[in-house]
Short mmCIF file of C-alpha atoms in Angstrom, two decimals:
data_model
loop_
_atom_site.label_atom_id
_atom_site.label_comp_id
_atom_site.label_asym_id
_atom_site.label_seq_id
_atom_site.Cartn_x
_atom_site.Cartn_y
_atom_site.Cartn_z
CA ALA A 1 -127.77 -6.58 32.81
CA GLN A 2 -126.97 -7.85 29.27
CA SER A 3 -125.93 -10.85 28.79
CA VAL A 4 -125.17 -14.27 26.42
CA SER A 5 -125.33 -17.56 27.27
CA GLN A 6 -124.51 -20.94 24.31
CA HIS A 7 -125.20 -23.59 25.04
CA ASN A 8 -122.14 -25.73 23.84
CA HIS A 9 -118.86 -24.80 25.06
CA HIS A 10 -117.64 -27.92 22.19
CA VAL A 11 -119.74 -28.66 19.55
CA ILE A 12 -117.72 -32.40 17.81
CA LEU A 13 -119.45 -33.41 14.38
CA SER A 14 -118.45 -35.31 11.27
CA GLU A 15 -117.72 -33.85 7.43
CA ALA A 16 -121.82 -32.99 6.28
CA ALA A 17 -122.40 -33.18 9.70
CA SER A 18 -125.70 -30.23 10.16
CA LEU A 19 -125.08 -28.24 13.09
CA GLU A 20 -126.64 -26.40 14.91
CA LEU A 21 -125.56 -23.62 18.09
CA GLY A 22 -127.67 -22.85 20.44
CA CYS A 23 -127.34 -18.75 21.58
CA ASN A 24 -129.24 -17.07 24.35
CA TYR A 25 -129.88 -13.24 25.78
CA SER A 26 -130.85 -11.09 28.14
CA TYR A 27 -131.12 -8.26 26.22
CA GLY A 28 -133.72 -5.08 28.34
CA GLY A 29 -134.50 -2.61 24.83
CA THR A 30 -133.95 -2.91 20.51
CA VAL A 31 -131.14 -6.17 20.19
CA ASN A 32 -128.68 -5.98 17.85
CA LEU A 33 -127.53 -10.00 17.39
CA PHE A 34 -124.48 -11.55 16.41
CA TRP A 35 -121.89 -14.51 14.97
CA TYR A 36 -118.29 -13.85 14.94
CA VAL A 37 -116.41 -16.96 13.65
CA GLN A 38 -112.82 -17.36 14.77
CA TYR A 39 -110.58 -19.25 13.10
CA PRO A 40 -107.66 -21.23 14.55
CA GLY A 41 -104.69 -17.58 15.97
CA GLN A 42 -107.18 -15.27 14.16
CA HIS A 43 -109.03 -12.64 14.51
CA LEU A 44 -112.91 -12.12 14.90
CA GLN A 45 -114.26 -12.41 11.65
CA LEU A 46 -118.73 -11.14 11.32
CA LEU A 47 -120.89 -14.60 10.26
CA LEU A 48 -124.13 -12.48 10.39
CA LYS A 49 -125.97 -9.86 12.49
CA TYR A 50 -129.25 -10.12 12.79
CA PHE A 51 -130.91 -5.57 12.52
CA SER A 52 -134.73 -5.55 12.13
CA GLY A 53 -137.00 -7.58 9.99
CA ASP A 54 -136.66 -11.25 8.10
CA PRO A 55 -135.19 -13.27 11.53
CA LEU A 56 -134.02 -15.39 9.42
CA VAL A 57 -130.84 -14.28 8.49
CA LYS A 58 -128.73 -15.64 6.51
CA GLY A 59 -124.81 -15.20 6.61
CA ILE A 60 -121.59 -16.05 5.03
CA LYS A 61 -119.78 -19.90 4.40
CA GLY A 62 -123.04 -21.34 3.64
CA PHE A 63 -124.08 -20.30 7.63
CA GLU A 64 -128.07 -18.83 8.92
CA ALA A 65 -129.85 -17.63 11.86
CA GLU A 66 -132.97 -17.33 13.12
CA PHE A 67 -134.30 -14.36 15.85
CA ILE A 68 -136.80 -16.37 17.79
CA LYS A 69 -138.36 -13.84 20.16
CA SER A 70 -140.42 -15.04 22.13
CA LYS A 71 -137.43 -17.27 23.11
CA PHE A 72 -134.70 -14.84 23.57
CA SER A 73 -132.66 -16.39 21.45
CA PHE A 74 -130.36 -16.51 17.77
CA ASN A 75 -129.19 -19.63 17.29
CA LEU A 76 -126.15 -20.62 14.51
CA ARG A 77 -127.48 -23.33 12.03
CA LYS A 78 -125.54 -24.68 8.74
CA PRO A 79 -127.37 -28.11 7.08
CA SER A 80 -123.09 -29.84 6.16
CA VAL A 81 -120.19 -28.55 7.76
CA GLN A 82 -116.82 -29.10 5.64
CA TRP A 83 -113.05 -29.69 8.11
CA SER A 84 -113.05 -26.25 7.05
CA ASP A 85 -115.95 -25.14 9.70
CA THR A 86 -113.53 -26.19 12.88
CA ALA A 87 -113.81 -22.52 14.89
CA GLU A 88 -114.46 -21.70 18.13
CA TYR A 89 -118.13 -19.31 17.06
CA PHE A 90 -119.13 -16.24 19.26
CA CYS A 91 -122.06 -14.46 19.36
CA ALA A 92 -122.84 -11.49 20.39
CA VAL A 93 -125.24 -8.25 22.09
CA GLY A 94 -125.40 -5.22 21.33
CA GLY A 95 -128.10 -2.77 21.49
CA GLY A 96 -125.89 0.00 23.28
CA SER A 97 -125.51 4.14 21.14
CA GLN A 98 -122.05 3.52 22.10
CA GLY A 99 -121.45 -0.13 19.83
CA ASN A 100 -119.91 -2.24 21.91
CA LEU A 101 -120.34 -5.42 22.25
CA ILE A 102 -121.53 -8.13 24.36
CA PHE A 103 -120.00 -11.88 23.82
CA GLY A 104 -120.66 -14.83 24.65
CA LYS A 105 -118.26 -17.80 26.05
CA GLY A 106 -118.10 -19.12 23.32
CA THR A 107 -118.48 -23.11 20.95
CA LYS A 108 -115.79 -24.73 20.15
CA LEU A 109 -116.10 -27.23 17.18
CA SER A 110 -114.33 -29.07 15.67
CA VAL A 111 -115.44 -30.92 12.35
CA LYS A 112 -114.12 -34.34 11.58
CA PRO A 113 -112.51 -34.84 8.37
CA ALA B 1 -110.03 -3.22 1.74
CA ALA B 2 -108.39 -1.94 4.75
CA GLY B 3 -108.05 -3.45 7.45
CA VAL B 4 -107.93 -2.54 11.58
CA ILE B 5 -104.35 -2.50 11.61
CA GLN B 6 -102.63 -3.68 15.28
CA SER B 7 -98.90 -3.19 16.82
CA PRO B 8 -97.19 -5.03 17.42
CA ARG B 9 -98.69 -7.95 16.40
CA HIS B 10 -96.89 -10.17 19.71
CA LEU B 11 -95.08 -8.83 22.28
CA ILE B 12 -93.46 -10.40 25.23
CA LYS B 13 -92.67 -8.84 28.85
CA GLU B 14 -92.33 -9.09 32.31
CA LYS B 15 -94.39 -8.32 34.97
CA ARG B 16 -93.86 -4.98 36.95
CA GLU B 17 -93.15 -3.80 32.69
CA THR B 18 -95.18 -1.16 30.77
CA ALA B 19 -96.57 -1.75 27.15
CA THR B 20 -98.60 0.16 24.48
CA LEU B 21 -100.01 -1.34 22.14
CA LYS B 22 -102.27 0.63 18.67
CA CYS B 23 -104.44 0.21 16.99
CA TYR B 24 -105.35 1.79 13.07
CA PRO B 25 -108.43 1.77 12.89
CA ILE B 26 -110.52 1.71 8.41
CA PRO B 27 -109.98 4.81 7.04
CA ARG B 28 -112.99 7.30 7.79
CA HIS B 29 -113.89 5.11 10.67
CA ASP B 30 -114.53 7.39 14.39
CA THR B 31 -115.04 5.22 17.33
CA VAL B 32 -112.74 2.19 18.18
CA TYR B 33 -113.73 -0.41 20.84
CA TRP B 34 -110.75 -2.62 23.04
CA TYR B 35 -111.45 -6.08 23.65
CA GLN B 36 -109.69 -8.74 26.22
CA GLN B 37 -109.16 -11.80 25.56
CA GLY B 38 -107.40 -14.00 27.66
CA PRO B 39 -107.30 -17.56 27.30
CA GLY B 40 -110.06 -20.08 26.33
CA GLN B 41 -111.77 -16.94 27.01
CA ASP B 42 -114.59 -14.99 25.29
CA PRO B 43 -113.26 -11.61 24.68
CA GLN B 44 -114.20 -8.56 27.70
CA PHE B 45 -114.59 -5.28 26.47
CA LEU B 46 -112.66 -2.77 27.75
CA ILE B 47 -113.12 0.68 26.80
CA SER B 48 -114.39 2.51 23.83
CA PHE B 49 -113.40 6.63 21.95
CA TYR B 50 -115.56 7.75 19.37
CA GLU B 51 -114.10 11.24 18.21
CA LYS B 52 -111.64 11.10 20.11
CA MET B 53 -113.43 11.43 23.53
CA GLN B 54 -114.01 8.15 25.07
CA SER B 55 -117.70 6.70 25.03
CA ASP B 56 -118.03 4.08 26.91
CA LYS B 57 -115.99 1.99 30.05
CA GLY B 58 -115.91 -1.81 30.19
CA SER B 59 -113.60 -4.05 32.63
CA ILE B 60 -110.81 -2.11 32.43
CA PRO B 61 -108.21 -2.05 35.12
CA ASP B 62 -107.55 1.40 36.86
CA ARG B 63 -103.13 0.01 35.65
CA PHE B 64 -104.56 0.41 32.27
CA SER B 65 -105.42 3.79 29.95
CA ALA B 66 -106.35 5.01 26.82
CA GLN B 67 -106.56 7.49 24.39
CA GLN B 68 -107.45 8.11 20.38
CA PHE B 69 -106.26 10.94 18.66
CA SER B 70 -106.20 12.97 16.53
CA ASP B 71 -105.80 10.69 13.80
CA TYR B 72 -108.43 8.47 14.90
CA HIS B 73 -105.75 5.04 15.74
CA SER B 74 -105.84 4.66 19.44
CA GLU B 75 -103.35 3.24 21.67
CA LEU B 76 -103.64 0.99 25.10
CA ASN B 77 -101.04 1.92 28.17
CA MET B 78 -100.55 -1.07 30.64
CA SER B 79 -98.76 -0.56 33.77
CA SER B 80 -97.37 -2.85 36.57
CA LEU B 81 -98.02 -5.75 34.13
CA GLU B 82 -99.45 -9.16 35.61
CA LEU B 83 -99.18 -12.30 34.09
CA GLY B 84 -103.17 -11.87 34.78
CA ASP B 85 -102.43 -9.68 32.03
CA SER B 86 -101.84 -12.47 29.88
CA ALA B 87 -104.05 -12.09 26.61
CA LEU B 88 -105.06 -11.92 23.30
CA TYR B 89 -105.91 -7.71 22.70
CA PHE B 90 -107.84 -7.05 19.97
CA CYS B 91 -108.94 -3.64 18.57
CA ALA B 92 -112.53 -3.72 16.32
CA SER B 93 -113.60 -0.66 14.51
CA ARG B 94 -117.28 1.10 13.00
CA HIS B 95 -118.24 4.43 11.59
CA ARG B 96 -121.05 5.49 13.33
CA GLY B 97 -122.75 6.86 10.68
CA SER B 98 -122.66 2.64 9.47
CA GLY B 99 -125.69 1.16 10.98
CA ALA B 100 -125.44 -0.54 15.12
CA ASN B 101 -122.46 -1.88 15.79
CA VAL B 102 -120.73 -3.24 12.67
CA LEU B 103 -117.91 -3.66 14.20
CA THR B 104 -114.95 -4.30 12.19
CA PHE B 105 -111.75 -6.36 14.24
CA GLY B 106 -108.12 -6.68 14.01
CA ALA B 107 -105.90 -9.07 14.29
CA GLY B 108 -105.02 -8.51 17.40
CA SER B 109 -101.62 -8.36 19.83
CA ARG B 110 -100.38 -10.95 21.68
CA LEU B 111 -99.26 -10.19 25.25
CA THR B 112 -97.22 -12.16 27.22
CA VAL B 113 -96.63 -11.82 31.02
CA LEU B 114 -93.60 -13.67 31.97
#
């Protein structure tokens, strides 16, 4: 069965600190991987996606993620976080022709100014 | 650019009542997805439609039904509402020809059941 596991429930960082959010997936087939961000009270917005090719993917707002097939991982990184990055981050996997996504439980990021 | 439009944004109902949520996909998007996000939870896939036909089914309760109309908008009908139905309901759309799984989400409809 498809599943997504996010390692951290809540991460608290100070501004300018580096960020890495873990994501592992279980999927039997060609996989597409995503990171979505949900700012407080808002809808899900796509940060970045991986379909194929270069395993290091760059997204919006300085975020990047690395697909490591051998580890079934797709960790999200940002070298220096800002207070405005405070949000909840969801890793998602999809691969079927129907297109629906399976989300992880989410990681809440709080950045202290 | 046009986005996915959901209405109403907020809805308050009592137990055992019915509710209808509407979703208007991005123009030329032919596939619509419904997700339910409970408080502090991850979004759970409910159901999807492609070209007005149900294409996939997730954890949608039997009390819920949905359909996609000829103009590609979709409605989620919820009956015999329970307290546990209180959640944020997201609609997402995509165009199948645009590549796998690139979903654009709407702002969501927040349902509160009292």
